[in-house]
mmCIF file of C-alpha atoms in Angstrom:
data_model
loop_
_atom_site.group_PDB
_atom_site.id
_atom_site.type_symbol
_atom_site.label_atom_id
_atom_site.label_comp_id
_atom_site.label_asym_id
_atom_site.label_seq_id
_atom_site.Cartn_x
_atom_site.Cartn_y
_atom_site.Cartn_z
ATOM 1 C CA UNK A 25 110.088 88.600 76.951
ATOM 2 C CA UNK A 26 110.274 90.140 73.492
ATOM 3 C CA UNK A 27 113.087 92.163 71.965
ATOM 4 C CA UNK A 28 110.719 94.513 70.126
ATOM 5 C CA UNK A 29 106.971 94.171 70.312
ATOM 6 C CA UNK A 30 106.308 96.370 67.290
ATOM 7 C CA UNK A 31 108.763 98.072 64.951
ATOM 8 C CA UNK A 32 107.876 100.047 61.869
ATOM 9 C CA UNK A 33 110.385 101.662 59.559
ATOM 10 C CA UNK A 34 110.379 102.768 55.940
ATOM 11 C CA UNK A 35 112.931 101.315 53.586
ATOM 12 C CA UNK A 36 115.535 103.907 52.540
ATOM 13 C CA UNK A 37 114.360 103.605 48.911
ATOM 14 C CA UNK A 38 110.850 104.821 49.848
ATOM 15 C CA UNK A 39 112.212 107.610 52.018
ATOM 16 C CA UNK A 40 114.325 108.916 49.156
ATOM 17 C CA UNK A 41 111.451 108.718 46.674
ATOM 18 C CA UNK A 42 109.086 110.570 49.066
ATOM 19 C CA UNK A 43 106.618 107.685 48.949
ATOM 20 C CA UNK A 44 105.020 106.897 52.280
ATOM 21 C CA UNK A 45 103.378 103.479 52.413
ATOM 22 C CA UNK A 46 103.384 103.296 56.260
ATOM 23 C CA UNK A 47 100.788 105.546 57.874
ATOM 24 C CA UNK A 48 97.672 105.640 60.048
ATOM 25 C CA UNK A 49 98.669 102.990 62.580
ATOM 26 C CA UNK A 50 96.731 103.074 65.872
ATOM 27 C CA UNK A 51 97.362 101.312 69.177
ATOM 28 C CA UNK A 52 94.549 101.795 71.699
ATOM 29 C CA UNK A 53 93.781 100.160 75.089
ATOM 30 C CA UNK A 54 96.717 97.711 75.109
ATOM 31 C CA UNK A 55 99.187 96.468 77.688
ATOM 32 C CA UNK A 56 102.788 96.025 76.513
ATOM 33 C CA UNK A 57 105.066 94.399 79.084
ATOM 34 C CA UNK A 58 108.672 93.240 79.358
ATOM 35 C CA UNK A 59 110.384 93.965 76.080
ATOM 36 C CA UNK A 60 114.159 93.601 76.114
ATOM 37 C CA UNK A 61 114.586 96.698 73.943
ATOM 38 C CA UNK A 62 111.854 99.202 73.006
ATOM 39 C CA UNK A 63 108.284 97.967 73.157
ATOM 40 C CA UNK A 64 107.265 100.176 70.215
ATOM 41 C CA UNK A 65 109.819 101.642 67.799
ATOM 42 C CA UNK A 66 108.589 103.976 65.044
ATOM 43 C CA UNK A 67 111.236 105.289 62.634
ATOM 44 C CA UNK A 68 111.668 106.742 59.168
ATOM 45 C CA UNK A 69 108.455 108.491 58.170
ATOM 46 C CA UNK A 70 105.605 106.602 59.816
ATOM 47 C CA UNK A 71 103.003 109.328 59.593
ATOM 48 C CA UNK A 72 99.742 109.613 61.546
ATOM 49 C CA UNK A 73 100.767 107.167 64.284
ATOM 50 C CA UNK A 74 98.328 107.143 67.237
ATOM 51 C CA UNK A 75 99.131 105.689 70.662
ATOM 52 C CA UNK A 76 96.222 106.271 73.079
ATOM 53 C CA UNK A 77 95.103 104.732 76.411
ATOM 54 C CA UNK A 78 97.900 102.125 76.585
ATOM 55 C CA UNK A 79 100.039 100.785 79.418
ATOM 56 C CA UNK A 80 103.700 100.124 78.708
ATOM 57 C CA UNK A 81 105.485 98.382 81.558
ATOM 58 C CA UNK A 82 108.953 97.183 82.495
ATOM 59 C CA UNK A 83 110.822 97.680 79.233
ATOM 60 C CA UNK A 84 114.605 97.627 79.051
ATOM 61 C CA UNK A 85 115.355 100.659 76.848
ATOM 62 C CA UNK A 86 112.000 102.355 76.613
ATOM 63 C CA UNK A 87 108.324 101.979 75.988
ATOM 64 C CA UNK A 88 107.889 104.055 72.838
ATOM 65 C CA UNK A 89 110.318 105.893 70.587
ATOM 66 C CA UNK A 90 109.335 107.947 67.552
ATOM 67 C CA UNK A 91 111.985 109.349 65.211
ATOM 68 C CA UNK A 92 113.077 109.788 61.624
ATOM 69 C CA UNK A 93 110.720 112.381 60.222
ATOM 70 C CA UNK A 94 107.463 110.761 61.316
ATOM 71 C CA UNK A 95 104.767 113.409 61.724
ATOM 72 C CA UNK A 96 101.214 113.801 63.056
ATOM 73 C CA UNK A 97 102.032 111.583 66.032
ATOM 74 C CA UNK A 98 99.403 111.383 68.796
ATOM 75 C CA UNK A 99 100.480 110.047 72.206
ATOM 76 C CA UNK A 100 97.789 110.599 74.857
ATOM 77 C CA UNK A 101 96.523 109.031 78.099
ATOM 78 C CA UNK A 102 99.228 106.386 78.373
ATOM 79 C CA UNK A 103 100.898 104.919 81.430
ATOM 80 C CA UNK A 104 104.632 104.350 81.082
ATOM 81 C CA UNK A 105 105.463 102.208 84.118
ATOM 82 C CA UNK A 106 109.187 101.547 84.478
ATOM 83 C CA UNK A 107 109.395 102.454 80.792
ATOM 84 C CA UNK A 108 110.186 105.623 78.918
ATOM 85 C CA UNK A 109 108.888 107.444 75.891
ATOM 86 C CA UNK A 110 110.775 109.633 73.473
ATOM 87 C CA UNK A 111 109.646 111.811 70.621
ATOM 88 C CA UNK A 112 113.240 111.526 69.549
ATOM 89 C CA UNK A 113 113.793 114.082 66.845
ATOM 90 C CA UNK A 114 112.725 117.610 66.012
ATOM 91 C CA UNK A 115 111.609 116.505 62.546
ATOM 92 C CA UNK A 116 108.661 114.682 64.202
ATOM 93 C CA UNK A 117 106.948 117.808 65.505
ATOM 94 C CA UNK A 118 104.669 118.662 62.585
ATOM 95 C CA UNK A 119 101.073 118.076 63.671
ATOM 96 C CA UNK A 120 102.131 116.005 66.697
ATOM 97 C CA UNK A 121 100.456 115.960 70.127
ATOM 98 C CA UNK A 122 101.813 114.288 73.258
ATOM 99 C CA UNK A 123 100.258 114.934 76.675
ATOM 100 C CA UNK A 124 98.231 113.533 79.586
ATOM 101 C CA UNK A 125 100.630 110.621 80.025
ATOM 102 C CA UNK A 126 101.878 109.116 83.298
ATOM 103 C CA UNK A 127 105.609 108.400 83.649
ATOM 104 C CA UNK A 128 106.760 106.364 86.643
ATOM 105 C CA UNK A 129 110.046 104.634 87.295
ATOM 106 C CA UNK A 130 111.710 104.894 90.702
ATOM 107 C CA UNK A 131 115.098 104.302 89.026
ATOM 108 C CA UNK A 132 114.813 106.945 86.299
ATOM 109 C CA UNK A 133 114.503 110.703 86.103
ATOM 110 C CA UNK A 134 112.224 111.866 83.333
ATOM 111 C CA UNK A 135 112.863 115.116 81.519
ATOM 112 C CA UNK A 136 110.636 116.990 79.118
ATOM 113 C CA UNK A 137 112.849 117.661 76.100
ATOM 114 C CA UNK A 138 110.216 119.650 74.207
ATOM 115 C CA UNK A 139 108.279 122.096 76.403
ATOM 116 C CA UNK A 140 105.247 122.221 74.072
ATOM 117 C CA UNK A 141 104.540 118.582 74.981
ATOM 118 C CA UNK A 142 103.562 116.878 78.241
ATOM 119 C CA UNK A 143 102.143 120.006 79.883
ATOM 120 C CA UNK A 144 99.486 117.953 81.710
ATOM 121 C CA UNK A 145 101.470 114.739 82.133
ATOM 122 C CA UNK A 146 102.458 113.360 85.525
ATOM 123 C CA UNK A 147 106.091 112.489 86.214
ATOM 124 C CA UNK A 148 107.527 110.416 89.037
ATOM 125 C CA UNK A 149 104.336 109.677 90.990
ATOM 126 C CA UNK A 150 103.499 106.050 91.690
ATOM 127 C CA UNK A 151 100.312 105.231 89.720
ATOM 128 C CA UNK A 152 99.251 102.602 92.303
ATOM 129 C CA UNK A 153 98.791 99.666 89.966
ATOM 130 C CA UNK A 154 96.961 96.713 91.539
ATOM 131 C CA UNK A 155 99.437 93.877 90.877
ATOM 132 C CA UNK A 156 102.187 94.041 88.262
ATOM 133 C CA UNK A 157 103.458 90.552 89.105
ATOM 134 C CA UNK A 158 100.112 89.039 88.111
ATOM 135 C CA UNK A 159 99.829 91.475 85.189
ATOM 136 C CA UNK A 160 96.826 93.226 86.704
ATOM 137 C CA UNK A 161 97.512 96.773 85.528
ATOM 138 C CA UNK A 162 94.218 98.190 86.722
ATOM 139 C CA UNK A 163 94.578 101.262 88.882
ATOM 140 C CA UNK A 164 93.638 101.589 92.519
ATOM 141 C CA UNK A 165 91.026 104.252 93.216
ATOM 142 C CA UNK A 166 93.705 106.418 94.861
ATOM 143 C CA UNK A 167 95.883 106.466 91.743
ATOM 144 C CA UNK A 168 97.145 109.811 90.445
ATOM 145 C CA UNK A 169 96.169 108.534 86.991
ATOM 146 C CA UNK A 170 92.442 108.317 87.771
ATOM 147 C CA UNK A 171 90.626 111.105 85.889
ATOM 148 C CA UNK A 172 93.910 112.660 84.780
ATOM 149 C CA UNK A 173 93.530 111.876 81.059
ATOM 150 C CA UNK A 174 91.707 113.735 78.349
ATOM 151 C CA UNK A 175 89.052 112.752 75.837
ATOM 152 C CA UNK A 176 90.359 112.290 72.331
ATOM 153 C CA UNK A 177 87.942 111.669 69.482
ATOM 154 C CA UNK A 178 86.531 108.135 69.944
ATOM 155 C CA UNK A 179 89.025 107.026 72.579
ATOM 156 C CA UNK A 180 87.120 107.873 75.741
ATOM 157 C CA UNK A 181 86.273 104.238 76.594
ATOM 158 C CA UNK A 182 88.882 102.187 78.484
ATOM 159 C CA UNK A 183 89.726 98.527 77.826
ATOM 160 C CA UNK A 184 86.996 97.399 80.251
ATOM 161 C CA UNK A 185 84.358 99.390 78.341
ATOM 162 C CA UNK A 186 84.100 102.045 81.052
ATOM 163 C CA UNK A 187 83.747 105.683 80.067
ATOM 164 C CA UNK A 188 86.881 107.508 81.213
ATOM 165 C CA UNK A 189 86.152 110.008 83.920
ATOM 166 C CA UNK A 190 83.327 107.935 85.448
#
């Protein structure tokens, strides 16, 4: 178990000077499991952060949180299994896209705080993962997540090299 799997935050000095040395970070086709806090924490002006085709499972506080004036955030085609996701502040909206995600946790109610996001996402439906105990996060053919994502630039291939939608 990890406390945080990835955390990125500007130093207050850079924020005040309007410099932005942290930008264009991409996570694609990963599995993040069992963090004791947030798996991914993005704060204080981390611009152009992309989180596409990932599985985030069994985190204590949440799977992904973005806050602190970060903009142009892309969060698409992810599975948040017993984990949450928050675009945590209104100052993160500029150029941001978040949709086509799956949110499942039988012990949590998910809300959509910003109605312009998550219009095609699925909330509260079991994604029918093969075997979480053995860390086999592949989906059964009957999963609500199968063919529910969207193509996004060059991210239409899954981690097994299979074209999404086939």
